[in-house]
C-alpha cells in the first residue's frame, strides 16, 4: 500500500512515542530549554536593571525631586553646605554637544567607509577592510580616553592656541572615532540590502557608478543609514570613560567647541564611588541613570523601528 | 587599582601568616584598620613596618574613604578608623547610640598646596584671592585681575582646577578658603584624583589647582599663602606640622573608647619617632618635628 507513506510514518511515531524518550530526547529537550532561557535572558536582565536603578533612585524622585530644578537648572551642587542643588541642564548640554560633534565627525567617516566597502571593492580587499573596521570597535574606551588626554590635549592647545585642550572638540573627535565602526557596519548592511536589480536598472539607463550610488542606492537605503546614525547617537550618550577623560569634566553650558563640559555618564562614574549609599546625592545619581536609560532606550527603539521599516518594504 | 592590589596582597599575606600559625601559636592579634584613601598608603606602610616591631600583631588595612571607615567604626567592625576629616556630630551620635564612644587621634597633617604652572610668575596668593578665583560669583577670572601676566596663557583666562564634589580634599579646601557659607563656582575642571590635578596644571600655563603636598611634581610650582595679612607661608612639611600653613588638615585615626592593649601599643608606636618618620617619608607632615635617618 504505497498510497500514503507520510501518514504511516506519523502513526508509527505516535505509537512508539514513549519508547523514543531516550537520551537524545532528553538532550533535545534540555537544549531547547537552555536556548529559551538564553533567548529571554536579555529581557529579564534589562527589566532587572531598570527596576534596580529606579528603586535606588526612587527615594530622591519621591522626596527631594523638583522636576523643574532637575531638568532646567544648570547648577549641579549635590554636596553644597549651603543648599544642595541637583540640576542636570548643564550635564545634558555637555552630553548633547559632545554627541552632536561626534556625529559630525562620524557620519562622513562611516558613510564614506560603508559606501567604499559596499560599492567599490570586492573580494579580499573588502574582507580586510571589514575586519579592520571591526578591530577599531574593539579598542577599549579607556584607551580612547587616554589618547584624548595625552595626545589630543596638547595638540589642540598647540593648533588652536586655546588655554586647555580638554573640551567639546577633543571629546567629540574621540567619540566620533569610537562610534564610527558600529555605524559603518550598520550602514554597510543597509547598502547591501538594496537589491542588485536597482543598480542594474540604473546602469542600463546609462548612469555612471557615482550616479548609481547617489541617485539610486543611497535613497533606497536611507532608512538603514538613519538607523545607523541613531545607533551612533545612542553610543555617544552612553559612553563614559573616554568622555570623562577628554571633556575636562567641568559644569558648563558650552558656547564654543573649545569649552570644557561634563557629561551625564561621567558625573555618575566620578561621584558614585565615594557617595554614601542611600543618601540624596546617591539617589540623585541613580535618577540620572534612569534618565539616561530612558533616553538611550528611546533612541535605540527609534533606530530599530526605522531599520525594521526598510526590511519590510 | 594598584592600591587595591597592594591591599589584597597584604590581606592575602596576612591570611597566609594566620593559617600558618593557626596550629600552635594562638596569641596573634589582628587589628582591623579601615578608611580614608588619603591615609591608606601611610597606613599600609605603618602596618608593614609594625610587623618587624611586634610580630604577634597583624594590621589589616583597607581603604574606601573616610566615610566608609567611620561607618565601620559605628558598626563595630574595625578597631581603628582612618579619616581625613573630623567626624560629623551626627556620626558621633550614631556611634554613641551603638555603644562606641569615638576617640580622636591626630596622627599627622596634610598640607593642601596651591599648584601653578612652572611659567606662572605668581609668588604668593592670599586666601581672599583664592576665594575670588574659586568662589561662586568670584571676581577674579583672569590672571590680569590680580596684576599678573602669565606667559603662554591665551587671554590670561584662569583655568580653575578642582576635585570631584565628594572628595574630602574638596570639602576641606572649600571650608578653609570659602568658609561654610559659600560654594565653589561652576565651570571648574573637576579632576578625579589628587595626581590628576597636578598633571593637568603641569601641562596648562593658565591653570591653578589644589592638591596634597605629597603630589608635588618637578614641573609645577607651589604658591606660598598669605592669610589675613600675615607673612607668606610656604607649603612644607615643617609649616604644616607647626600649624602656620593655613590650608593644612589633620589626619585622624578614631578608636572606639580609649584604646587599650595591642591597639594602644600600635597607636603609641605610630606617634613615636619611628612611626612619624614613616608618615613624613610618604610626603605628609608629622605631628611634631622629628629627625629621621
XYZ file of C-alpha atoms in Angstrom:
606
model
C 0.000 0.000 0.000
C 2.184 2.779 -1.243
C -0.606 5.409 -1.128
C 0.392 7.437 1.931
C 3.815 6.739 3.380
C 3.917 10.013 5.300
C 0.837 9.174 7.294
C 2.153 5.764 8.007
C 5.334 7.171 9.465
C 3.351 9.505 11.701
C 1.349 6.616 13.014
C 4.431 4.591 13.709
C 5.977 7.533 15.558
C 2.941 8.242 17.696
C 2.584 4.564 18.553
C 6.086 4.299 19.805
C 6.284 7.809 21.264
C 7.173 6.705 24.776
C 9.875 4.423 23.555
C 11.613 7.379 21.959
C 12.267 9.170 25.233
C 15.846 8.083 25.196
C 18.962 10.126 25.933
C 18.715 12.067 22.682
C 15.186 13.108 23.517
C 16.285 14.490 26.877
C 19.282 16.250 25.361
C 16.993 17.775 22.765
C 14.615 18.994 25.458
C 17.465 20.256 27.651
C 18.996 22.229 24.832
C 15.601 23.678 23.939
C 15.161 24.943 27.491
C 18.711 26.330 27.585
C 18.232 28.180 24.320
C 14.881 29.509 25.538
C 16.485 30.794 28.751
C 19.259 32.380 26.720
C 16.678 33.962 24.473
C 14.669 35.571 27.247
C 17.680 36.396 29.430
C 18.223 39.739 27.695
C 14.663 40.777 28.538
C 14.998 39.569 32.118
C 18.278 41.427 32.581
C 17.075 44.670 31.052
C 13.957 44.626 33.239
C 16.051 43.748 36.277
C 18.462 46.592 35.639
C 15.666 49.074 35.065
C 13.877 48.036 38.261
C 17.153 48.211 40.213
C 18.160 51.705 39.120
C 14.624 53.012 39.530
C 14.414 51.526 43.023
C 17.733 53.119 44.029
C 16.670 56.495 42.678
C 13.079 56.312 43.877
C 13.649 57.975 47.254
C 15.020 61.049 45.510
C 12.272 61.112 42.888
C 9.600 60.933 45.582
C 11.077 63.285 48.206
C 13.675 65.822 47.119
C 12.887 65.794 43.441
C 11.847 69.012 41.796
C 11.145 68.360 38.155
C 11.873 71.965 37.233
C 15.150 72.147 39.085
C 16.295 68.742 37.831
C 15.732 69.433 34.146
C 16.127 73.208 33.881
C 18.750 74.262 36.423
C 22.383 74.263 35.283
C 23.570 74.081 38.903
C 24.787 70.657 39.998
C 25.968 71.039 43.595
C 24.989 67.855 45.417
C 27.437 68.314 48.308
C 26.916 72.007 48.999
C 26.886 73.052 52.659
C 24.515 75.897 51.805
C 21.857 74.240 49.704
C 22.134 71.056 47.694
C 21.139 71.707 44.097
C 20.503 68.900 41.653
C 20.198 70.480 38.192
C 21.292 68.468 35.187
C 20.759 71.037 32.421
C 24.488 71.729 32.043
C 25.243 68.000 32.071
C 22.631 67.349 29.377
C 24.090 70.223 27.344
C 27.538 68.683 27.785
C 26.452 65.232 26.656
C 24.416 66.647 23.765
C 27.188 68.924 22.472
C 29.800 66.173 22.583
C 27.466 63.662 20.917
C 26.444 66.220 18.283
C 30.031 66.986 17.343
C 30.844 63.277 17.409
C 28.122 62.696 14.815
C 29.533 65.462 12.600
C 32.849 63.606 12.718
C 31.476 60.077 12.477
C 28.859 60.463 9.723
C 31.231 61.371 6.860
C 33.779 58.808 8.035
C 31.401 55.917 8.470
C 29.239 56.696 5.463
C 32.304 57.023 3.240
C 33.771 53.771 4.509
C 30.441 51.976 4.165
C 29.946 53.171 0.563
C 33.507 52.228 -0.295
C 33.201 48.761 1.226
C 29.759 48.059 -0.175
C 30.030 49.553 -3.661
C 33.633 49.923 -4.735
C 35.670 46.990 -3.511
C 35.319 43.232 -3.785
C 36.912 40.053 -2.572
C 39.972 40.175 -0.339
C 40.294 43.957 -0.017
C 36.718 44.092 1.160
C 37.239 41.401 3.795
C 40.412 43.088 5.055
C 38.627 46.424 5.333
C 35.684 44.926 7.198
C 37.960 43.178 9.683
C 39.942 46.379 10.233
C 36.804 48.387 10.891
C 35.666 45.778 13.388
C 39.085 45.882 15.053
C 38.637 49.602 15.543
C 35.473 48.845 17.505
C 37.458 46.583 19.814
C 39.669 49.353 21.209
C 38.706 49.823 24.878
C 37.193 53.197 25.724
C 39.785 53.929 28.402
C 42.444 53.748 25.683
C 40.478 56.299 23.656
C 40.256 58.462 26.763
C 43.985 58.190 27.222
C 44.548 59.274 23.618
C 42.304 62.276 24.305
C 44.149 63.159 27.472
C 47.739 62.765 26.389
C 47.777 63.226 22.596
C 44.769 65.352 21.637
C 45.040 67.723 24.609
C 48.493 69.182 23.811
C 47.695 69.022 20.081
C 44.546 71.133 20.461
C 46.391 73.643 22.657
C 49.119 73.998 20.003
C 46.937 74.076 16.907
C 44.121 76.321 18.115
C 46.045 78.327 20.703
C 43.476 77.755 23.452
C 44.215 77.560 27.188
C 43.153 73.954 27.705
C 42.653 71.068 25.291
C 40.149 69.044 27.271
C 36.919 70.262 25.705
C 33.968 69.530 23.431
C 36.233 69.330 20.376
C 38.552 66.769 21.947
C 35.768 64.538 23.277
C 33.714 64.960 20.083
C 36.548 63.721 17.858
C 37.347 60.826 20.190
C 33.706 59.826 20.467
C 33.200 60.192 16.708
C 36.050 57.760 16.037
C 34.608 55.390 18.646
C 31.119 55.444 17.147
C 32.257 55.199 13.513
C 32.902 51.403 13.359
C 29.428 50.339 14.501
C 27.845 52.963 12.251
C 29.934 51.703 9.346
C 28.797 48.104 9.903
C 25.109 49.011 10.051
C 25.327 51.420 7.113
C 27.128 48.813 5.020
C 24.404 46.260 5.803
C 21.806 48.796 4.715
C 23.608 49.411 1.409
C 23.995 45.679 0.800
C 20.267 45.228 1.406
C 19.476 47.331 -1.671
C 18.625 44.732 -4.381
C 21.113 44.437 -7.246
C 18.355 44.874 -9.811
C 18.115 48.554 -8.768
C 21.772 49.034 -9.638
C 21.469 47.051 -12.844
C 18.442 49.042 -13.922
C 20.225 52.325 -13.271
C 23.328 51.174 -15.138
C 21.149 50.069 -18.038
C 19.848 53.620 -18.205
C 23.404 54.784 -18.691
C 24.128 56.080 -15.192
C 27.743 56.283 -14.058
C 28.930 54.440 -10.963
C 28.615 57.541 -8.786
C 25.204 58.402 -10.224
C 24.007 54.884 -9.380
C 25.107 55.332 -5.764
C 23.937 58.897 -5.379
C 20.598 58.673 -7.194
C 19.547 55.082 -6.527
C 21.399 53.226 -3.779
C 21.571 55.955 -1.137
C 17.887 56.967 -1.385
C 16.871 53.299 -1.300
C 18.974 52.678 1.822
C 18.142 55.923 3.607
C 16.200 54.342 6.485
C 19.008 51.959 7.277
C 21.525 54.793 7.151
C 19.377 56.864 9.508
C 19.193 53.876 11.831
C 22.982 53.655 11.782
C 23.285 57.321 12.738
C 20.791 56.921 15.595
C 22.694 53.925 16.951
C 25.812 56.090 16.884
C 23.949 58.754 18.861
C 22.931 56.126 21.395
C 26.554 55.053 21.691
C 27.587 58.664 22.251
C 25.053 59.237 25.010
C 26.076 56.113 26.851
C 29.850 56.384 26.539
C 31.503 57.155 29.871
C 35.205 56.605 30.329
C 36.522 58.380 27.246
C 34.173 61.315 27.838
C 35.185 61.554 31.489
C 38.822 61.829 30.482
C 38.544 64.076 27.429
C 35.854 66.655 28.259
C 37.614 68.397 31.140
C 34.760 67.455 33.476
C 33.542 70.978 34.056
C 29.931 72.025 34.710
C 29.350 74.451 31.908
C 26.851 75.160 29.153
C 29.175 75.323 26.156
C 29.191 78.328 23.839
C 32.033 77.110 21.621
C 33.757 73.820 20.866
C 36.697 74.933 22.999
C 34.659 74.995 26.217
C 35.100 72.216 28.747
C 31.906 70.376 29.604
C 30.751 67.498 31.720
C 28.680 64.523 30.593
C 25.832 62.793 32.443
C 27.553 59.430 32.404
C 30.880 60.869 33.566
C 29.157 62.510 36.526
C 27.795 59.166 37.685
C 31.156 57.481 37.203
C 33.112 60.151 39.056
C 30.804 60.601 42.015
C 29.107 57.290 42.767
C 32.181 55.602 44.235
C 32.536 57.855 47.259
C 28.901 58.682 47.889
C 27.204 57.291 50.982
C 24.737 54.595 49.890
C 21.136 55.766 50.226
C 21.909 59.486 50.584
C 20.013 62.018 48.405
C 23.197 62.517 46.342
C 23.404 58.762 45.713
C 19.736 58.630 44.749
C 20.102 61.677 42.500
C 22.902 59.886 40.626
C 20.606 56.915 40.096
C 17.901 59.275 38.878
C 20.387 60.455 36.243
C 20.806 56.761 35.455
C 17.064 56.382 34.901
C 17.085 59.496 32.711
C 19.947 58.117 30.588
C 18.277 54.731 30.363
C 15.044 56.245 29.075
C 16.862 58.436 26.521
C 19.069 55.670 25.104
C 16.097 53.305 25.097
C 14.063 55.775 23.028
C 16.960 56.378 20.619
C 17.630 52.672 20.130
C 13.944 51.888 19.759
C 13.560 54.577 17.084
C 16.638 53.268 15.293
C 15.307 49.743 15.453
C 11.874 50.716 14.133
C 13.423 52.648 11.258
C 15.731 49.786 10.296
C 12.858 47.296 10.589
C 10.790 49.588 8.403
C 13.061 49.092 5.390
C 13.298 45.332 5.865
C 9.538 45.030 5.491
C 9.284 47.009 2.290
C 43.888 49.819 41.103
C 47.428 49.370 42.310
C 46.317 50.385 45.754
C 43.664 47.691 45.731
C 46.179 45.168 44.526
C 48.551 46.083 47.314
C 45.768 45.775 49.824
C 44.685 42.399 48.564
C 48.267 41.149 48.572
C 48.626 42.374 52.121
C 45.380 40.718 53.156
C 46.426 37.521 51.441
C 49.786 37.604 53.171
C 48.067 38.260 56.479
C 45.738 35.349 55.863
C 48.655 33.110 54.975
C 50.513 34.031 58.152
C 47.394 33.358 60.183
C 46.783 29.933 58.689
C 50.425 29.024 59.055
C 50.352 29.826 62.739
C 46.832 28.583 63.344
C 48.023 25.331 64.949
C 50.170 26.178 67.934
C 50.507 29.906 68.389
C 47.130 31.459 69.213
C 48.457 34.784 70.544
C 48.435 36.633 67.238
C 46.188 39.714 67.310
C 44.546 41.218 64.242
C 43.917 44.958 64.219
C 41.298 45.978 61.659
C 42.116 49.364 60.148
C 39.877 50.976 57.528
C 39.026 54.354 55.994
C 40.470 57.385 54.220
C 42.103 56.909 50.844
C 44.412 59.829 51.634
C 45.817 57.858 54.541
C 45.763 54.400 53.028
C 49.340 54.424 51.718
C 50.691 55.614 55.045
C 48.521 53.155 56.974
C 49.903 50.304 54.893
C 53.470 51.443 55.399
C 52.826 51.565 59.145
C 51.255 48.124 59.112
C 54.198 46.643 57.243
C 56.795 48.294 59.442
C 54.944 47.283 62.603
C 55.363 43.623 61.621
C 59.017 43.988 62.464
C 58.242 45.700 65.777
C 55.686 43.243 67.075
C 55.413 40.031 65.089
C 52.353 38.967 67.074
C 50.205 41.765 65.667
C 48.776 41.820 62.163
C 47.277 45.100 60.984
C 44.780 44.613 58.145
C 44.456 47.875 56.198
C 41.558 48.715 53.866
C 40.770 51.975 52.044
C 37.370 53.092 50.799
C 37.175 56.668 52.039
C 36.774 58.441 55.371
C 33.010 57.872 55.403
C 33.450 54.128 54.926
C 35.897 53.897 57.827
C 33.665 55.898 60.152
C 30.639 53.791 59.186
C 32.639 50.677 60.034
C 33.563 52.153 63.417
C 29.896 52.831 64.119
C 29.048 49.247 63.164
C 31.887 47.990 65.351
C 33.681 46.115 62.575
C 37.012 47.939 62.840
C 39.436 48.687 65.660
C 40.798 51.858 64.085
C 39.039 54.093 61.523
C 41.182 56.391 59.366
C 39.742 59.759 58.394
C 40.948 62.859 56.579
C 38.074 64.853 58.089
C 36.592 65.125 61.550
C 33.559 63.033 62.421
C 30.315 64.933 61.989
C 28.117 65.461 65.053
C 25.543 63.134 63.532
C 28.128 60.376 63.120
C 29.326 60.786 66.712
C 25.725 60.465 67.914
C 25.242 57.342 65.822
C 28.442 55.812 67.209
C 27.443 56.583 70.828
C 23.998 55.116 70.216
C 25.701 51.933 69.030
C 27.831 51.841 72.165
C 31.074 53.152 70.679
C 32.486 56.339 72.103
C 34.808 57.606 69.338
C 38.205 58.867 70.481
C 40.167 61.017 68.050
C 43.921 60.705 67.488
C 45.763 63.201 65.292
C 48.455 61.152 63.562
C 49.749 63.724 61.068
C 48.902 66.678 58.857
C 48.245 67.021 55.154
C 49.090 70.389 53.627
C 46.959 71.286 50.602
C 49.316 73.081 48.257
C 48.122 75.506 45.576
C 49.641 74.312 42.301
C 50.643 76.666 39.481
C 52.260 76.104 36.091
C 56.038 76.412 36.133
C 55.854 79.563 33.935
C 53.397 81.355 36.223
C 55.133 84.409 37.735
C 52.932 84.417 40.863
C 54.856 84.012 44.086
C 52.214 84.401 46.716
C 48.430 84.235 46.772
C 46.181 85.289 49.604
C 43.216 83.309 50.886
C 40.993 86.193 49.692
C 42.436 85.933 46.180
C 41.861 82.164 46.210
C 38.270 82.798 47.288
C 37.881 85.225 44.368
C 39.219 82.588 41.975
C 37.375 79.559 43.360
C 34.242 81.047 44.930
C 30.782 81.209 43.423
C 30.388 84.710 41.985
C 34.109 85.393 42.462
C 35.551 88.486 40.778
C 38.849 87.020 39.635
C 38.579 85.244 36.280
C 41.768 86.448 34.587
C 45.330 86.487 35.826
C 45.443 90.208 34.981
C 42.754 90.777 37.657
C 45.434 90.170 40.272
C 48.121 92.009 38.335
C 49.841 89.059 36.730
C 50.817 88.296 33.163
C 51.266 84.564 32.630
C 53.395 83.760 29.575
C 51.800 81.272 27.175
C 48.348 81.817 28.616
C 45.812 82.846 25.983
C 43.555 85.749 27.107
C 45.035 85.402 30.607
C 41.923 83.408 31.458
C 42.322 81.394 34.665
C 41.685 77.662 34.213
C 40.379 76.658 37.625
C 41.110 73.047 38.542
C 39.209 71.445 41.402
C 38.235 67.965 42.645
C 35.096 65.850 42.385
C 32.487 67.077 44.827
C 32.524 64.223 47.303
C 36.259 64.110 47.947
C 37.492 65.048 51.423
C 40.059 67.357 49.823
C 37.287 69.297 48.030
C 35.306 69.724 51.251
C 38.337 70.818 53.258
C 39.557 73.352 50.698
C 36.040 74.787 50.455
C 35.784 75.124 54.220
C 39.116 76.916 54.630
C 39.121 79.104 51.523
C 35.425 79.831 51.013
C 34.061 79.308 54.502
C 30.897 77.442 55.374
C 28.569 79.808 53.556
C 29.931 79.783 50.027
C 30.109 77.287 47.186
C 32.701 76.709 44.514
C 31.978 78.446 41.220
C 30.513 76.312 38.445
C 32.754 75.558 35.493
C 35.799 74.353 37.402
C 37.592 71.346 35.922
C 36.816 68.659 38.464
C 39.588 66.093 38.453
C 39.121 62.620 39.809
C 42.227 62.244 41.936
C 44.972 64.263 43.577
C 47.523 63.292 40.982
C 45.290 64.310 38.054
C 45.199 67.868 39.388
C 48.993 68.097 39.413
C 49.194 66.535 35.936
C 46.718 68.976 34.365
C 48.293 72.056 35.970
C 51.710 70.891 34.801
C 50.541 70.915 31.160
C 48.388 74.073 31.259
C 50.000 77.523 31.614
C 46.699 79.201 32.609
C 45.821 76.720 35.329
C 45.596 76.814 39.100
C 44.791 73.770 41.218
C 44.983 72.375 44.738
C 46.186 69.008 45.882
C 48.059 67.292 48.677
C 51.671 68.377 49.159
C 52.632 64.735 48.637
C 51.633 65.060 44.962
C 54.130 67.788 44.093
C 55.908 67.227 40.783
C 59.121 68.755 39.474
C 57.318 70.730 36.772
C 54.793 72.596 38.877
C 55.184 75.490 41.211
C 53.624 75.849 44.653
C 52.246 79.234 45.694
C 53.003 80.492 49.160
C 49.872 81.508 51.003
C 49.064 84.789 52.736
C 46.376 84.544 55.404
C 44.803 87.833 56.607
C 47.837 89.971 56.005
C 50.272 87.585 57.636
C 53.644 86.827 56.132
C 53.650 84.495 53.169
C 53.831 80.856 54.295
C 55.383 78.247 52.007
C 53.607 74.890 52.000
C 56.005 72.405 53.514
C 56.114 69.561 55.964
C 57.545 71.925 58.582
C 54.924 74.682 58.231
C 52.135 72.095 58.220
C 53.496 70.494 61.402
C 53.788 73.727 63.357
C 50.351 74.891 62.231
C 51.485 78.087 60.494
C 50.409 76.970 56.999
C 46.731 77.898 56.751
C 45.469 75.069 54.494
C 46.685 72.037 56.415
C 44.237 69.476 57.730
C 44.774 66.945 60.461
C 44.870 63.277 59.511
C 42.932 61.326 62.078
C 42.505 57.868 63.483
C 39.427 57.059 65.536
C 39.111 54.275 68.082
C 36.087 53.092 69.993
C 36.789 54.274 73.530
C 40.278 54.936 74.887
C 42.478 52.289 73.283
C 43.949 49.503 75.364
C 46.291 46.596 74.873
C 47.690 45.921 71.411
C 45.760 48.755 69.761
C 47.179 51.244 72.274
C 50.695 49.899 71.679
C 50.204 50.272 67.928
C 48.957 53.874 68.212
C 51.778 54.735 70.607
C 54.255 53.350 68.086
C 52.626 55.455 65.308
C 53.160 58.558 67.441
C 56.784 57.590 68.158
C 59.670 58.873 66.055
C 59.726 55.648 64.034
C 56.053 55.959 63.084
C 56.214 59.699 62.435
C 59.238 59.282 60.167
C 57.187 56.929 58.000
C 54.407 59.490 57.517
C 56.986 62.161 56.680
C 58.600 59.782 54.215
C 55.215 59.468 52.437
C 55.014 63.248 51.908
C 52.728 64.192 54.794
C 53.589 66.266 57.814
C 54.330 64.597 61.162
C 52.572 65.935 64.264
C 55.843 67.345 65.588
C 59.362 67.892 64.350
C 61.230 64.602 64.088
C 64.716 63.772 62.929
C 64.776 60.832 60.619
C 67.685 58.930 59.226
